[in-house]
C-alpha cells in the first residue's frame, strides 16, 4: 500500500499516478478484509473491492463506504446480493460473466434491480479473447445491445504470468477501450 501511494511519474509537466487500488479477499475472513480495506482507503483516491462472498464484501464496504468503492463483482451466482449491496452503499458494481452474451443478460438483471453505475468484465483468460471481447462489447453497444454500453475493466494478470506480457496486455486493453486496467503490482 505504501509503494502504491508513493509511485508517481513526472511526464511532460504532468504528474501521473495510479488512481485506484484493488483489495482482494482471498481467505473469506471479514475482519481481515475490512482492516485491509481501511488501510488502503487511507492511501488511495479510489478502491476496487474484490470478494465473491456478499458478506465479506459488505464488511469491506462498511470500512470504506465514503470512498464509493467499485464492488467487484456480480457474477451469475451472486448478482442479486451484489446488486443489493451496490444500492445500499451507493457504489458502482462490476458485472462479470464467462462470455459476452451472458454478460449482457446479467447486466440486464442488475439494471432491473435498479443498479445504473456499472463496469463490465468479460472474464477474458487470454490476450486474444480480451481483444475479441473488448471489441465485441463496444461494437454491440453501438449497434444493438444497449446493456453493454458501460465502461469495461481488464485484468492483464489473467492473460500472462510474467511482467512484460502483462504490460503488453495492459496496453492492448487501453487501446481497445478498457476504462480500468488492474495490474498485479506497480513497478517503475
Short mmCIF file of C-alpha atoms in Angstrom, two decimals:
data_model
loop_
_atom_site.label_atom_id
_atom_site.label_comp_id
_atom_site.label_asym_id
_atom_site.label_seq_id
_atom_site.Cartn_x
_atom_site.Cartn_y
_atom_site.Cartn_z
CA UNK A 1 0.00 0.00 0.00
CA UNK A 2 2.87 2.37 0.81
CA UNK A 3 4.55 1.65 -2.55
CA UNK A 4 1.25 2.37 -4.32
CA UNK A 5 0.90 5.74 -2.58
CA UNK A 6 4.50 6.74 -3.35
CA UNK A 7 4.51 5.69 -7.03
CA UNK A 8 4.40 8.83 -9.21
CA UNK A 9 5.79 9.78 -12.62
CA UNK A 10 6.52 13.26 -13.91
CA UNK A 11 5.74 13.26 -17.63
CA UNK A 12 5.89 16.47 -19.64
CA UNK A 13 4.96 18.58 -16.66
CA UNK A 14 2.13 16.30 -15.55
CA UNK A 15 2.30 14.04 -12.52
CA UNK A 16 0.92 10.61 -13.37
CA UNK A 17 -0.14 8.15 -10.69
CA UNK A 18 -2.41 5.18 -10.21
CA UNK A 19 -5.84 6.26 -9.06
CA UNK A 20 -7.35 3.05 -7.74
CA UNK A 21 -6.10 0.25 -5.54
CA UNK A 22 -7.72 -3.18 -5.71
CA UNK A 23 -8.16 -5.05 -2.44
CA UNK A 24 -8.98 -8.73 -2.83
CA UNK A 25 -10.29 -11.13 -0.23
CA UNK A 26 -8.55 -14.47 -0.68
CA UNK A 27 -9.41 -16.02 2.68
CA UNK A 28 -13.04 -15.03 3.21
CA UNK A 29 -12.18 -13.51 6.61
CA UNK A 30 -14.47 -10.49 7.05
CA UNK A 31 -12.47 -8.69 9.74
CA UNK A 32 -9.16 -9.15 7.93
CA UNK A 33 -10.65 -7.83 4.69
CA UNK A 34 -12.27 -4.84 6.41
CA UNK A 35 -8.95 -3.97 8.10
CA UNK A 36 -7.02 -4.08 4.85
CA UNK A 37 -9.70 -2.04 3.08
CA UNK A 38 -9.49 0.60 5.79
CA UNK A 39 -5.69 0.85 5.40
CA UNK A 40 -5.97 1.09 1.61
CA UNK A 41 -8.69 3.76 1.88
CA UNK A 42 -6.28 5.99 3.78
CA UNK A 43 -3.77 5.96 0.88
CA UNK A 44 -5.81 5.69 -2.32
CA UNK A 45 -8.18 8.07 -4.08
CA UNK A 46 -10.40 5.17 -5.07
CA UNK A 47 -10.84 1.50 -4.32
CA UNK A 48 -11.87 -1.69 -6.03
CA UNK A 49 -13.12 -4.24 -3.51
CA UNK A 50 -12.87 -7.83 -4.71
CA UNK A 51 -14.78 -10.60 -2.96
CA UNK A 52 -17.14 -13.31 -4.14
CA UNK A 53 -18.96 -13.60 -0.83
CA UNK A 54 -21.52 -10.81 -0.30
CA UNK A 55 -20.92 -10.96 3.48
CA UNK A 56 -17.20 -10.33 3.06
CA UNK A 57 -17.94 -7.59 0.55
CA UNK A 58 -20.28 -5.86 2.98
CA UNK A 59 -17.56 -5.90 5.65
CA UNK A 60 -15.22 -4.15 3.22
CA UNK A 61 -17.88 -1.68 2.14
CA UNK A 62 -18.68 -0.71 5.71
CA UNK A 63 -14.96 0.06 6.25
CA UNK A 64 -14.76 2.46 3.29
CA UNK A 65 -18.27 3.40 2.18
CA UNK A 66 -17.38 7.10 1.92
CA UNK A 67 -14.93 6.26 -0.92
CA UNK A 68 -17.74 4.70 -3.03
CA UNK A 69 -15.56 1.72 -3.98
CA UNK A 70 -16.18 -0.36 -7.07
CA UNK A 71 -17.77 -3.63 -5.99
CA UNK A 72 -16.11 -6.47 -7.90
CA UNK A 73 -18.05 -8.44 -8.93
CA UNK A 74 -21.56 -9.58 -9.58
CA UNK A 75 -21.45 -12.91 -11.36
CA UNK A 76 -24.11 -15.45 -12.23
CA UNK A 77 -24.01 -16.92 -8.71
CA UNK A 78 -24.21 -13.72 -6.63
CA UNK A 79 -25.66 -10.99 -8.87
CA UNK A 80 -28.74 -10.29 -6.76
CA UNK A 81 -26.86 -9.95 -3.49
CA UNK A 82 -24.11 -7.79 -5.01
CA UNK A 83 -26.69 -5.56 -6.69
CA UNK A 84 -28.39 -5.11 -3.30
CA UNK A 85 -25.05 -4.03 -1.78
CA UNK A 86 -24.43 -1.58 -4.64
CA UNK A 87 -27.81 0.01 -4.00
CA UNK A 88 -27.43 0.02 -0.21
CA UNK A 89 -23.97 1.64 -0.24
CA UNK A 90 -24.47 3.75 -3.41
CA UNK A 91 -21.43 2.16 -5.07
CA UNK A 92 -20.66 1.19 -8.66
CA UNK A 93 -20.90 -2.51 -9.47
CA UNK A 94 -18.69 -4.59 -11.75
CA UNK A 95 -20.55 -7.34 -13.58
CA UNK A 96 -18.63 -10.37 -14.84
CA UNK A 97 -19.58 -13.40 -16.88
CA UNK A 98 -17.77 -16.12 -18.86
CA UNK A 99 -18.82 -14.73 -22.24
CA UNK A 100 -20.29 -11.59 -23.80
CA UNK A 101 -23.90 -12.85 -24.30
CA UNK A 102 -24.11 -13.97 -20.67
CA UNK A 103 -22.59 -10.66 -19.59
CA UNK A 104 -25.30 -8.74 -21.47
CA UNK A 105 -28.04 -10.82 -19.83
CA UNK A 106 -26.52 -10.38 -16.37
CA UNK A 107 -26.30 -6.61 -16.85
CA UNK A 108 -30.00 -6.58 -17.70
CA UNK A 109 -30.68 -8.48 -14.45
CA UNK A 110 -28.81 -5.99 -12.24
CA UNK A 111 -30.21 -2.95 -14.04
CA UNK A 112 -33.70 -4.36 -13.48
CA UNK A 113 -32.87 -4.28 -9.76
CA UNK A 114 -32.06 -0.57 -10.08
CA UNK A 115 -28.27 -0.54 -10.43
CA UNK A 116 -27.17 2.02 -13.03
CA UNK A 117 -23.47 2.59 -12.21
CA UNK A 118 -21.90 -0.48 -13.83
CA UNK A 119 -18.50 -1.65 -15.07
CA UNK A 120 -18.25 -4.67 -17.40
CA UNK A 121 -15.78 -7.58 -17.21
CA UNK A 122 -15.90 -10.34 -19.80
CA UNK A 123 -13.56 -12.51 -17.73
CA UNK A 124 -11.20 -13.00 -20.69
CA UNK A 125 -8.49 -15.55 -19.82
CA UNK A 126 -6.21 -14.75 -22.78
CA UNK A 127 -4.98 -11.73 -24.70
CA UNK A 128 -6.74 -12.86 -27.86
CA UNK A 129 -10.03 -13.30 -26.02
CA UNK A 130 -9.61 -9.96 -24.24
CA UNK A 131 -9.11 -8.24 -27.60
CA UNK A 132 -12.13 -10.00 -29.12
CA UNK A 133 -14.36 -9.32 -26.10
CA UNK A 134 -13.41 -5.65 -25.73
CA UNK A 135 -14.07 -5.09 -29.43
CA UNK A 136 -17.36 -7.04 -29.38
CA UNK A 137 -18.63 -5.19 -26.31
CA UNK A 138 -18.04 -1.78 -27.92
CA UNK A 139 -19.48 -2.80 -31.29
CA UNK A 140 -22.56 -4.44 -29.80
CA UNK A 141 -23.18 -1.44 -27.53
CA UNK A 142 -23.20 0.84 -30.56
CA UNK A 143 -25.34 -1.39 -32.76
CA UNK A 144 -27.96 -3.26 -30.78
CA UNK A 145 -27.04 -4.29 -27.23
CA UNK A 146 -27.56 -1.22 -25.06
CA UNK A 147 -26.90 -3.26 -21.90
CA UNK A 148 -23.22 -3.33 -22.94
CA UNK A 149 -22.94 0.46 -23.06
CA UNK A 150 -20.93 0.70 -19.84
CA UNK A 151 -17.17 1.09 -19.26
CA UNK A 152 -15.05 -2.05 -19.07
CA UNK A 153 -12.38 -3.34 -16.72
CA UNK A 154 -9.45 -5.56 -17.71
CA UNK A 155 -7.10 -7.76 -15.69
CA UNK A 156 -3.88 -8.39 -17.70
CA UNK A 157 -2.62 -10.78 -14.99
CA UNK A 158 -5.29 -13.26 -16.16
CA UNK A 159 -3.64 -13.40 -19.56
CA UNK A 160 0.03 -13.82 -18.56
CA UNK A 161 2.19 -14.56 -15.54
CA UNK A 162 5.30 -12.54 -16.48
CA UNK A 163 5.61 -8.77 -16.14
CA UNK A 164 6.28 -7.78 -19.76
CA UNK A 165 3.43 -9.81 -21.32
CA UNK A 166 1.12 -8.33 -18.67
CA UNK A 167 2.23 -4.81 -19.65
CA UNK A 168 1.63 -5.60 -23.33
CA UNK A 169 -1.85 -6.88 -22.46
CA UNK A 170 -2.47 -3.72 -20.41
CA UNK A 171 -1.54 -1.53 -23.37
CA UNK A 172 -3.81 -3.54 -25.63
CA UNK A 173 -6.66 -3.20 -23.13
CA UNK A 174 -6.28 0.58 -23.12
CA UNK A 175 -6.13 0.68 -26.91
CA UNK A 176 -9.29 -1.43 -27.07
CA UNK A 177 -11.40 0.76 -24.83
CA UNK A 178 -10.86 -0.62 -21.30
CA UNK A 179 -11.83 2.10 -18.85
CA UNK A 180 -9.97 0.48 -15.94
CA UNK A 181 -6.88 -1.72 -16.13
CA UNK A 182 -5.95 -3.58 -12.94
CA UNK A 183 -2.29 -4.55 -12.68
CA UNK A 184 -0.94 -7.07 -10.15
CA UNK A 185 1.71 -4.67 -8.88
CA UNK A 186 3.35 -1.31 -9.54
CA UNK A 187 6.86 -1.26 -10.95
CA UNK A 188 8.90 1.71 -12.05
#
